[in-house]
Short mmCIF file of C-alpha atoms in Angstrom, two decimals:
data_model
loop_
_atom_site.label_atom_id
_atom_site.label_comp_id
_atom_site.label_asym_id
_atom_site.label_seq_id
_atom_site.Cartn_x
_atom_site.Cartn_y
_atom_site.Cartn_z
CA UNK A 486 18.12 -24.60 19.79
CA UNK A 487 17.96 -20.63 19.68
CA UNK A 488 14.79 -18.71 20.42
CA UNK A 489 12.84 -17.86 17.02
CA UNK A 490 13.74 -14.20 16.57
CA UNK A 491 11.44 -11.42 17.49
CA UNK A 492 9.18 -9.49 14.45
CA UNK A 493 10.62 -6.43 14.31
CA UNK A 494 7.98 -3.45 14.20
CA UNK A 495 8.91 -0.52 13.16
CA UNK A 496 6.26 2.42 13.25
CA UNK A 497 5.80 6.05 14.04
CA UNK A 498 3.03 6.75 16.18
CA UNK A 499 1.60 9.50 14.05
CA UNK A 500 0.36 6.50 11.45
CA UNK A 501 -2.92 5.42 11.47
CA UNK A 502 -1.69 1.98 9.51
CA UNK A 503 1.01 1.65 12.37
CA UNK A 504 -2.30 1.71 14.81
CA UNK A 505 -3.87 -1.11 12.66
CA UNK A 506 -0.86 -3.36 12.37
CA UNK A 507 -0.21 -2.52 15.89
CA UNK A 508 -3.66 -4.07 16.69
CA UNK A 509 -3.08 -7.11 15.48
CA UNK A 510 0.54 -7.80 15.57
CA UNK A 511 1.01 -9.54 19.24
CA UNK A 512 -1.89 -11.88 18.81
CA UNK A 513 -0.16 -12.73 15.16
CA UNK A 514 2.96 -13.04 16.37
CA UNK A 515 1.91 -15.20 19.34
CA UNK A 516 0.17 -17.43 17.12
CA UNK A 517 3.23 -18.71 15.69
CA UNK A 518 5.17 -18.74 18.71
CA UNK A 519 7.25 -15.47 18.39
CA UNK A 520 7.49 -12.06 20.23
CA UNK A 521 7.30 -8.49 18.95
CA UNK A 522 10.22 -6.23 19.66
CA UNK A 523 8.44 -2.85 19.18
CA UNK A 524 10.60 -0.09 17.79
CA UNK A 525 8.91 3.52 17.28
CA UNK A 526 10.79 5.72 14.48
CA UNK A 527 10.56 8.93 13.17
CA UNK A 528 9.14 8.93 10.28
CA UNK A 529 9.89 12.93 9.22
CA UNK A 530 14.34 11.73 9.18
CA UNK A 531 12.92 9.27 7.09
CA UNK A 532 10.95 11.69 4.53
CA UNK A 533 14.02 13.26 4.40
CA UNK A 534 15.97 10.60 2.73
CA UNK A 535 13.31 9.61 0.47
CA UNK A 536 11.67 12.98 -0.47
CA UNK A 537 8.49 11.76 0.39
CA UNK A 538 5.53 13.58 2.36
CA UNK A 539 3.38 12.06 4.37
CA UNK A 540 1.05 10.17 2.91
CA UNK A 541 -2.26 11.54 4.84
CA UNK A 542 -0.62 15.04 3.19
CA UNK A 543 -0.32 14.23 -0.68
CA UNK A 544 -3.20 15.66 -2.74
CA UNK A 545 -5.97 12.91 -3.48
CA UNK A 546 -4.33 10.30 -1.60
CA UNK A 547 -4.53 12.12 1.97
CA UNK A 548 -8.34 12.00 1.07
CA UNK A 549 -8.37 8.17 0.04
CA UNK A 550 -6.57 7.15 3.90
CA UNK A 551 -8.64 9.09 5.68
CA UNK A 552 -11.62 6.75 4.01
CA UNK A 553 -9.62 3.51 3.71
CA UNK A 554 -8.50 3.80 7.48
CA UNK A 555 -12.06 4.18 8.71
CA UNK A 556 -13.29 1.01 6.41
CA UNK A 557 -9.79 -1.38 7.31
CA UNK A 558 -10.71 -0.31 10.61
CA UNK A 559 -14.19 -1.32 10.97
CA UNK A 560 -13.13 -4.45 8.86
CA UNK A 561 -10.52 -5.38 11.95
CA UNK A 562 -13.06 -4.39 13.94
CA UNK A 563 -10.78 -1.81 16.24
CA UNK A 564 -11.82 1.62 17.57
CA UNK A 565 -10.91 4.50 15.48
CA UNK A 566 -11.13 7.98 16.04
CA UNK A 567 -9.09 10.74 14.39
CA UNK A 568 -7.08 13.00 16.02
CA UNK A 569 -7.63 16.52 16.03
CA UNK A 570 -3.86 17.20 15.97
CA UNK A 571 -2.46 15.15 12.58
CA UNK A 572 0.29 14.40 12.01
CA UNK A 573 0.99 13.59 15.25
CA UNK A 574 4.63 14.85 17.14
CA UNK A 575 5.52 11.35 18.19
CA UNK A 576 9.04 12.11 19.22
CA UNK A 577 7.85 12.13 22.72
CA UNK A 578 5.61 9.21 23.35
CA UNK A 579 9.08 7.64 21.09
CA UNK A 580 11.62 8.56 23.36
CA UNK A 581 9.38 7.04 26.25
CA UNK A 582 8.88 3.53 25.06
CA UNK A 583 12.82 3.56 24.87
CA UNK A 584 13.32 4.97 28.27
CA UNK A 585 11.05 2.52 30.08
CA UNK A 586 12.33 -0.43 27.51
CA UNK A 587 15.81 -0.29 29.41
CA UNK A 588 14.31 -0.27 32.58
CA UNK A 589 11.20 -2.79 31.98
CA UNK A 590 11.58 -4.45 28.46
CA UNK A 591 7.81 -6.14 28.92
CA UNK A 592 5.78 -3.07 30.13
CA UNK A 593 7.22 -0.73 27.27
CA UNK A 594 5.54 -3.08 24.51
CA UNK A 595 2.37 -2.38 26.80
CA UNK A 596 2.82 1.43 26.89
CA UNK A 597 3.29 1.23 23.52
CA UNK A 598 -0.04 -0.12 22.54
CA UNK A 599 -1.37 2.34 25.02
CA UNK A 600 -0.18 5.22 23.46
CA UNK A 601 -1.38 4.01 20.32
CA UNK A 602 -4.54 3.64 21.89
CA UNK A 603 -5.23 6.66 23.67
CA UNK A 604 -4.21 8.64 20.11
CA UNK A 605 -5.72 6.64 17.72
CA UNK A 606 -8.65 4.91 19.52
CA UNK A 607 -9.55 7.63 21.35
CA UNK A 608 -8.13 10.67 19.18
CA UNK A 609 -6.11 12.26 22.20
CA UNK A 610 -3.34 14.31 21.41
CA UNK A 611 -0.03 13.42 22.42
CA UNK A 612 2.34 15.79 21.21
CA UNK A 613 3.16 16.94 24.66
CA UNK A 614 5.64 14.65 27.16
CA UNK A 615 3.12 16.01 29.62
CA UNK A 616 0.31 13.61 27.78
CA UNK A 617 2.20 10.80 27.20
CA UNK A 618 3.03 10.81 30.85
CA UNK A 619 -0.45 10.77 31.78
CA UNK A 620 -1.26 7.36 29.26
CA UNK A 621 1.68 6.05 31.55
CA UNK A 622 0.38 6.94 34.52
CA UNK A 623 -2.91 5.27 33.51
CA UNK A 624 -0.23 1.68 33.69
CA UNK A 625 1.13 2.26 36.98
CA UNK A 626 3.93 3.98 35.73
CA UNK A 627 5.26 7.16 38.12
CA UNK A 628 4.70 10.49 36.01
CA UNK A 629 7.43 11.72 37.26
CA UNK A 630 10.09 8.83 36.27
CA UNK A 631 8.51 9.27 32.55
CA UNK A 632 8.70 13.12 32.05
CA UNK A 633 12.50 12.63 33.95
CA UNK A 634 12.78 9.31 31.26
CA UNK A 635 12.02 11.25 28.08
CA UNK A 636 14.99 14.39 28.94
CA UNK A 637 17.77 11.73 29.45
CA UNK A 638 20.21 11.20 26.42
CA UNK A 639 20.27 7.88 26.68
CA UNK A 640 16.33 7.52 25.13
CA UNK A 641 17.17 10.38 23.21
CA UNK A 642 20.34 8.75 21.21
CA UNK A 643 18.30 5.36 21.11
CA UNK A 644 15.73 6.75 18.94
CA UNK A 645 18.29 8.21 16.81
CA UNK A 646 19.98 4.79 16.24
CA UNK A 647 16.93 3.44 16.19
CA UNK A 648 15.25 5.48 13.53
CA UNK A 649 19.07 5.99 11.49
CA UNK A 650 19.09 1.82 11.61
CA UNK A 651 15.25 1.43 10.13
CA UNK A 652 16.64 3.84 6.97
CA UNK A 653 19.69 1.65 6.96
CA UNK A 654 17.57 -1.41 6.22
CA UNK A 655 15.73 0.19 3.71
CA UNK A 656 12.21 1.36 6.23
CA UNK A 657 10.48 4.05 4.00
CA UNK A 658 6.73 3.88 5.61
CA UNK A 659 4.80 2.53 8.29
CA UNK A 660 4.46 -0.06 9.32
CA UNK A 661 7.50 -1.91 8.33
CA UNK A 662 7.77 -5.22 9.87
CA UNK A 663 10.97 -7.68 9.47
CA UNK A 664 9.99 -11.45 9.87
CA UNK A 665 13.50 -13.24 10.17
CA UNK A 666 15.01 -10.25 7.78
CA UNK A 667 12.15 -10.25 4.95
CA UNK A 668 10.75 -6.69 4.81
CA UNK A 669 7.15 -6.01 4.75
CA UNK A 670 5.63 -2.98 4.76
CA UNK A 671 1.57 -1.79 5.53
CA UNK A 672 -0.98 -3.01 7.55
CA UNK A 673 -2.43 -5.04 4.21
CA UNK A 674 0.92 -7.19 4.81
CA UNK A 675 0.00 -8.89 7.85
CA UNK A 676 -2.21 -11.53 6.47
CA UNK A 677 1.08 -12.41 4.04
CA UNK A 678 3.30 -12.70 7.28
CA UNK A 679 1.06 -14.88 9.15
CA UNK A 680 0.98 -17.09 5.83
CA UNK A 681 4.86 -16.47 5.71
CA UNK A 682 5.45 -17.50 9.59
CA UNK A 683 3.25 -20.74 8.82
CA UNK A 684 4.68 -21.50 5.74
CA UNK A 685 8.55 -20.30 6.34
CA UNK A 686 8.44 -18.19 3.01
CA UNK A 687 6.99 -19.10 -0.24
CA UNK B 1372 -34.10 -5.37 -12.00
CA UNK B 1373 -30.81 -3.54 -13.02
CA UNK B 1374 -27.56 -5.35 -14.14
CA UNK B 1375 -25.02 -5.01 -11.67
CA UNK B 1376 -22.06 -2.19 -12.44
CA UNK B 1377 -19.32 -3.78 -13.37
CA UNK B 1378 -16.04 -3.01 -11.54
CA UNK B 1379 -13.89 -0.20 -12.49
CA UNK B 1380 -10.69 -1.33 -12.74
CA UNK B 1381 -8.06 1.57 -13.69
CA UNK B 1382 -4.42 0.77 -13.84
CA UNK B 1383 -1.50 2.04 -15.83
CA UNK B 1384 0.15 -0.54 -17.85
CA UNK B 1385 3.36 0.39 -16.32
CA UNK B 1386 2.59 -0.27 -12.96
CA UNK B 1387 3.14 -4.26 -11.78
CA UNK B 1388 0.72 -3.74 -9.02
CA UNK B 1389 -1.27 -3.45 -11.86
CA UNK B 1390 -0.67 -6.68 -13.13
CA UNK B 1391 -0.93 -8.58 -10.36
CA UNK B 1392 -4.72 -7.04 -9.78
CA UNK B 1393 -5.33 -7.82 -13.76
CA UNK B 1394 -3.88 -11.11 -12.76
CA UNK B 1395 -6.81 -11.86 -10.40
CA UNK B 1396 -10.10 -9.25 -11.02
CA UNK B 1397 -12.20 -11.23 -14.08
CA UNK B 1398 -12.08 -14.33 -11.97
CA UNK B 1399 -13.02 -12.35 -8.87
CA UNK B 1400 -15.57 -10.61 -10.44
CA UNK B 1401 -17.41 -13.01 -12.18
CA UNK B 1402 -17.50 -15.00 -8.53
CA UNK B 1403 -19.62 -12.05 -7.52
CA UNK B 1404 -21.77 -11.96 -11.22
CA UNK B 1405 -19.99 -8.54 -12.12
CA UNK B 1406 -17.78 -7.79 -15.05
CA UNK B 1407 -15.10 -5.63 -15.03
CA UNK B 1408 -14.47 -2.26 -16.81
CA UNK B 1409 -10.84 -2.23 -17.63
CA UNK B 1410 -9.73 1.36 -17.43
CA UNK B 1411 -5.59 1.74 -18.28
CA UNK B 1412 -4.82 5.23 -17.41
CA UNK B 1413 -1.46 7.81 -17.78
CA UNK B 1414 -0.26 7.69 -13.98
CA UNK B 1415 2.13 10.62 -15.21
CA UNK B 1416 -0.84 13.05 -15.78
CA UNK B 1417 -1.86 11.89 -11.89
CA UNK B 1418 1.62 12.57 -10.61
CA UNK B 1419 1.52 16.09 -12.67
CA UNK B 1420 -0.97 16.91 -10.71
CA UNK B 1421 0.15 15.07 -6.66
CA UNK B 1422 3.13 15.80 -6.86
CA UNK B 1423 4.71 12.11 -7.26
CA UNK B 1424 6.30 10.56 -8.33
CA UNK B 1425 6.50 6.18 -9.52
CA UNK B 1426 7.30 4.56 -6.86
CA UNK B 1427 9.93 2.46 -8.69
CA UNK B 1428 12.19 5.52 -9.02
CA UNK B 1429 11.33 6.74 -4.62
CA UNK B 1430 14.50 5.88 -2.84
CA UNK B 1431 14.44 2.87 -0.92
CA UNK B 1432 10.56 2.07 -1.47
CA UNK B 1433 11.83 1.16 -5.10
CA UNK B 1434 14.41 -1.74 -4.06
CA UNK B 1435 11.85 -2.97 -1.96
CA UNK B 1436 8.83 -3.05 -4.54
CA UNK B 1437 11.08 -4.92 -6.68
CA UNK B 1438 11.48 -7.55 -3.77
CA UNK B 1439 7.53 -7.26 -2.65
CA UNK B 1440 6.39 -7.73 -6.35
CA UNK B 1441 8.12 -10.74 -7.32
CA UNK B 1442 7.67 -12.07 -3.95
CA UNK B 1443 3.18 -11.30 -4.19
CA UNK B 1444 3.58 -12.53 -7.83
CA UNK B 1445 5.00 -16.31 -6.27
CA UNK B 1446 1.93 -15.94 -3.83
CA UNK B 1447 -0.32 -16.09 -6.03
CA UNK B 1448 1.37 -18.01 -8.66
CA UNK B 1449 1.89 -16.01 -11.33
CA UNK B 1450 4.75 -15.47 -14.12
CA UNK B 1451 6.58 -12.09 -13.61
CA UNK B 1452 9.64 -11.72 -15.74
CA UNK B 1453 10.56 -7.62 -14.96
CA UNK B 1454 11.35 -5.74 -18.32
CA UNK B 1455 14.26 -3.94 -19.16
CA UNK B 1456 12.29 -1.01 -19.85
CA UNK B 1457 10.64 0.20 -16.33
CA UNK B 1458 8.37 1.91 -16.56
CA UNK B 1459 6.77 1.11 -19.82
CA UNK B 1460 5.45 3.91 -22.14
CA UNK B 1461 2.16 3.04 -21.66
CA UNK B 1462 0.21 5.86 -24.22
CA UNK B 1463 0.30 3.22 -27.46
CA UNK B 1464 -1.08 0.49 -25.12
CA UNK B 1465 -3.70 2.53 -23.69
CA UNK B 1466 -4.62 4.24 -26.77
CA UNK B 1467 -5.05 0.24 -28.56
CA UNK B 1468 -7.64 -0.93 -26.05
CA UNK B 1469 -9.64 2.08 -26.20
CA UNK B 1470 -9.41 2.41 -29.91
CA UNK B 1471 -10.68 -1.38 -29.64
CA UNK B 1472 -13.19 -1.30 -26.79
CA UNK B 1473 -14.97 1.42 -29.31
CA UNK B 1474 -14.88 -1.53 -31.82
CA UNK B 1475 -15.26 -4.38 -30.01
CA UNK B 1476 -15.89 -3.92 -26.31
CA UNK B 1477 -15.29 -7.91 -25.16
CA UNK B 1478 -12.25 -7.99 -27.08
CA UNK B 1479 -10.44 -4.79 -25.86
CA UNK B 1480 -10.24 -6.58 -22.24
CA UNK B 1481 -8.93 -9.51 -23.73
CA UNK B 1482 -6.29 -7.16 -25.65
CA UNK B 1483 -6.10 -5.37 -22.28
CA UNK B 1484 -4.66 -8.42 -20.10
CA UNK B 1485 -2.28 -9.95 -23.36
CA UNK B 1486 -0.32 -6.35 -23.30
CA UNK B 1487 -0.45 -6.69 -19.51
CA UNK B 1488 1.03 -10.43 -19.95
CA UNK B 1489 3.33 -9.50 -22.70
CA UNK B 1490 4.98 -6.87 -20.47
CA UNK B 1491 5.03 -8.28 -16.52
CA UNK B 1492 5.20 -11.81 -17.53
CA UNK B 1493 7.46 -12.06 -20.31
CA UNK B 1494 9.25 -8.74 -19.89
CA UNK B 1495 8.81 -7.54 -23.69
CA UNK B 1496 9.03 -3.64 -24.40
CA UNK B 1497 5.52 -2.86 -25.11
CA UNK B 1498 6.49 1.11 -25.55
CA UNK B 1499 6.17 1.51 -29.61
CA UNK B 1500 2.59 1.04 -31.13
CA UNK B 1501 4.09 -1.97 -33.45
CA UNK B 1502 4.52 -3.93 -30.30
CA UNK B 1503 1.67 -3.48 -29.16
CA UNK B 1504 0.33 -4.56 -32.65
CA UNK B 1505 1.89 -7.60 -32.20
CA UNK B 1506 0.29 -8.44 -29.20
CA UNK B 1507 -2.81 -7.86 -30.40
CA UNK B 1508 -1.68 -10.11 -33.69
CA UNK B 1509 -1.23 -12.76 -31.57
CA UNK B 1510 -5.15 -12.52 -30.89
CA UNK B 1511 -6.32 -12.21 -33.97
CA UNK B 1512 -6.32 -8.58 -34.34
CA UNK B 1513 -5.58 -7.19 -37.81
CA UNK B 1514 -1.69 -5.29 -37.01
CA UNK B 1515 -2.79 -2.68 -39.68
CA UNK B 1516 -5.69 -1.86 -38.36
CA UNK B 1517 -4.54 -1.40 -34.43
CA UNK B 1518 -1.35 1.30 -35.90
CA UNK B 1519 -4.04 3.00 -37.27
CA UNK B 1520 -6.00 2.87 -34.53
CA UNK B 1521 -3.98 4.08 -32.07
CA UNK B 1522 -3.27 7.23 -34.17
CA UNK B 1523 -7.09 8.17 -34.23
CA UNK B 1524 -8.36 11.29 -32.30
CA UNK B 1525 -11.00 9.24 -30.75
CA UNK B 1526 -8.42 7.35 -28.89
CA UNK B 1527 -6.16 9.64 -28.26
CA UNK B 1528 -9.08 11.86 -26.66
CA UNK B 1529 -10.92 8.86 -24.98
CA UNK B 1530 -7.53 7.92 -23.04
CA UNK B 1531 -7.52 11.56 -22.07
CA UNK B 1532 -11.10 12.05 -20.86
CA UNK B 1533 -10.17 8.52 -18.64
CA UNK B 1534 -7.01 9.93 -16.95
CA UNK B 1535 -8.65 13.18 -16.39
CA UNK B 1536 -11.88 11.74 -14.99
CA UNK B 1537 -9.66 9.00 -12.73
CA UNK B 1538 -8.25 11.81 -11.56
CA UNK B 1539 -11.21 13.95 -10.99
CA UNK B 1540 -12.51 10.58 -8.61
CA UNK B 1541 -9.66 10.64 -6.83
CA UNK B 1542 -7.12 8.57 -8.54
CA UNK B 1543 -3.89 8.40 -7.66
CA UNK B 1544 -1.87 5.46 -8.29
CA UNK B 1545 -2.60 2.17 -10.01
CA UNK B 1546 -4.86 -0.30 -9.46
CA UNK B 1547 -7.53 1.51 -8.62
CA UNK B 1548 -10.66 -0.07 -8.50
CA UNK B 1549 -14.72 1.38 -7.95
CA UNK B 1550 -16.97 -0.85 -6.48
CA UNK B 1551 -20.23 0.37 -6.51
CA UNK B 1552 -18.54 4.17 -6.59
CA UNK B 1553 -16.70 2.18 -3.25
CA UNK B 1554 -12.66 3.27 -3.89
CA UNK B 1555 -10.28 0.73 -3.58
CA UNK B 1556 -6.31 1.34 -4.28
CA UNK B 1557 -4.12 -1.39 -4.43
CA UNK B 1558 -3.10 -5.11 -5.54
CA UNK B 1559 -3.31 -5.90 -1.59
CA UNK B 1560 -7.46 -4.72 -1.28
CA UNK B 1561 -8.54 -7.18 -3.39
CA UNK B 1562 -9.11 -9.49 -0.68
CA UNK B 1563 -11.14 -6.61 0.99
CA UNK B 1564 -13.21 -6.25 -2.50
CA UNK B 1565 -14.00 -9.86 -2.41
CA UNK B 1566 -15.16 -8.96 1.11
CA UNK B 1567 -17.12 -6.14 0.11
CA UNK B 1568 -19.13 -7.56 -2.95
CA UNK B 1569 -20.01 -10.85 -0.84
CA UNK B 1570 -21.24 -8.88 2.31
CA UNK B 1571 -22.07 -5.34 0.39
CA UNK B 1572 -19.63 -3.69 2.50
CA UNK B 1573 -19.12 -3.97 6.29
#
């Protein structure tokens, strides 16, 4: 029989929801037996197909997230602290998780979740590869392999694809998780895909 | 001792999110002793002023609304039929239960979640005022009485004062619900409501 397929997470480190989900989706996931393949996007190629702006950016409604991310945090029960430096430029810490994923599939879902850590638990800014290399180092992970990791093409091209495939399958937020190709999208979905991965749809 | 405030639910008829909240609030607020003050509201005058624009016409985040709406609906087991006409005109409909809350407060919310019905779950064009008299026929309502209605200043400048004061608390897309002057936006927080009125927040 084949493995269950991974959730597919797709999220842009510069959203607060994608922190949320992000804190919750391994021990989901695990629950019902699956794995997480983390995939960091940027969002901005997205914005440019849909029009859109940023949500924490649109008049009344950048107000109402900064509020509603402080409350579904607390809720969760997960640290929270905002950035100085919002939106984040996540194109960076992005290009790193795909680096190290060629090399070390397991410890880039863990840098990952430390990056979204250190920016959104702790409100460091980690625009510069120079940052992100230090949240690394912080793993084990040589400073100097990351900063080398992020220049190559290879990570470069991946987050392309990466990003050009989410818009392909119809990703216009984050998060945007697929469970065995159903879309969902926001943190407020998770509690339908643990129902969804219990019940195998509804 | 006080009475409790009653919710404040504001929604735009054309908005299915809408629906599915309607669908669920009465029941959730009378769990917690509360009524609720249906509010329906002109999301066009909101996007005048955001910027926005419905989320059924965004690229991409409208195929998948269509997809997430029928799919919550089936969650929590309720009839969606999508109309031909998307979105609705919603003035008449909005002008009807505020010309009838004015007359008959208890019976405007019942008016309030037939139209809702009439629309999301049997798909019927609600956008001309005789409609929307025949909905309110089907209650009981004098048809006469509700075209004439809707035509009356007092309506007309009571749906006004209601979009412009949504928007004035921060309003920006439908449902949008007060708890307590707490602001909730979205189908998906009612959960987190529920939450809120049986701890008092968290």
């Amino acid at each position: 029989m084949a493995a269950p397929r991974p959730l597919e997470f797709y999220f842009d480190f510069a959203s607060p929801y994608g922190y949320l989900a992000a804190c919750r989706i391994e021990q989901l996931a695990a629950r019902h037996g699956r794995t997480v393949a983390w995939r960091p996007i940027l969002l901005g190629a997205v914005f440019k197909v849909t029009g859109m702006i940023a949500n924490m950016h649109q008049p009344l409604r950048g107000d109402y997230l900064r509020h509603d991310v402080v409350r579904f945090a607390r809720l969760l029960g997960v640290p929270l602290t905002f950035p100085a430096n919002m939106p984040m430029r996540s194109i960076a810490a992005s290009r790193a998780v795909y680096w190290l994923e060629a090399e070390a599939p397991e410890r880039a879902r863990v840098l990952a979740a430390a990056i979204y850590h250190a920016h959104w638990a702790e409100g460091r800014n980690l625009d510069a590869p120079e940052a992100v290399a230090e949240v690394a180092a912080g793993l084990g992970i040589n400073r100097t392999a990351v900063l080398h990791g992020i220049q190559q093409p290879a990570a470069k091209e991946r987050l392309r694809q990466e990003t050009d495939g989410a818009i392909a399958r119809g990703v216009f937020g984050s998060p945007f998780i697929f469970v065995d190709g159903e879309p969902f999208w926001g943190a407020d979905r998770l509690d339908q895909i643990d129902r969804w991965l219990a019940t195998g749809g509804w």
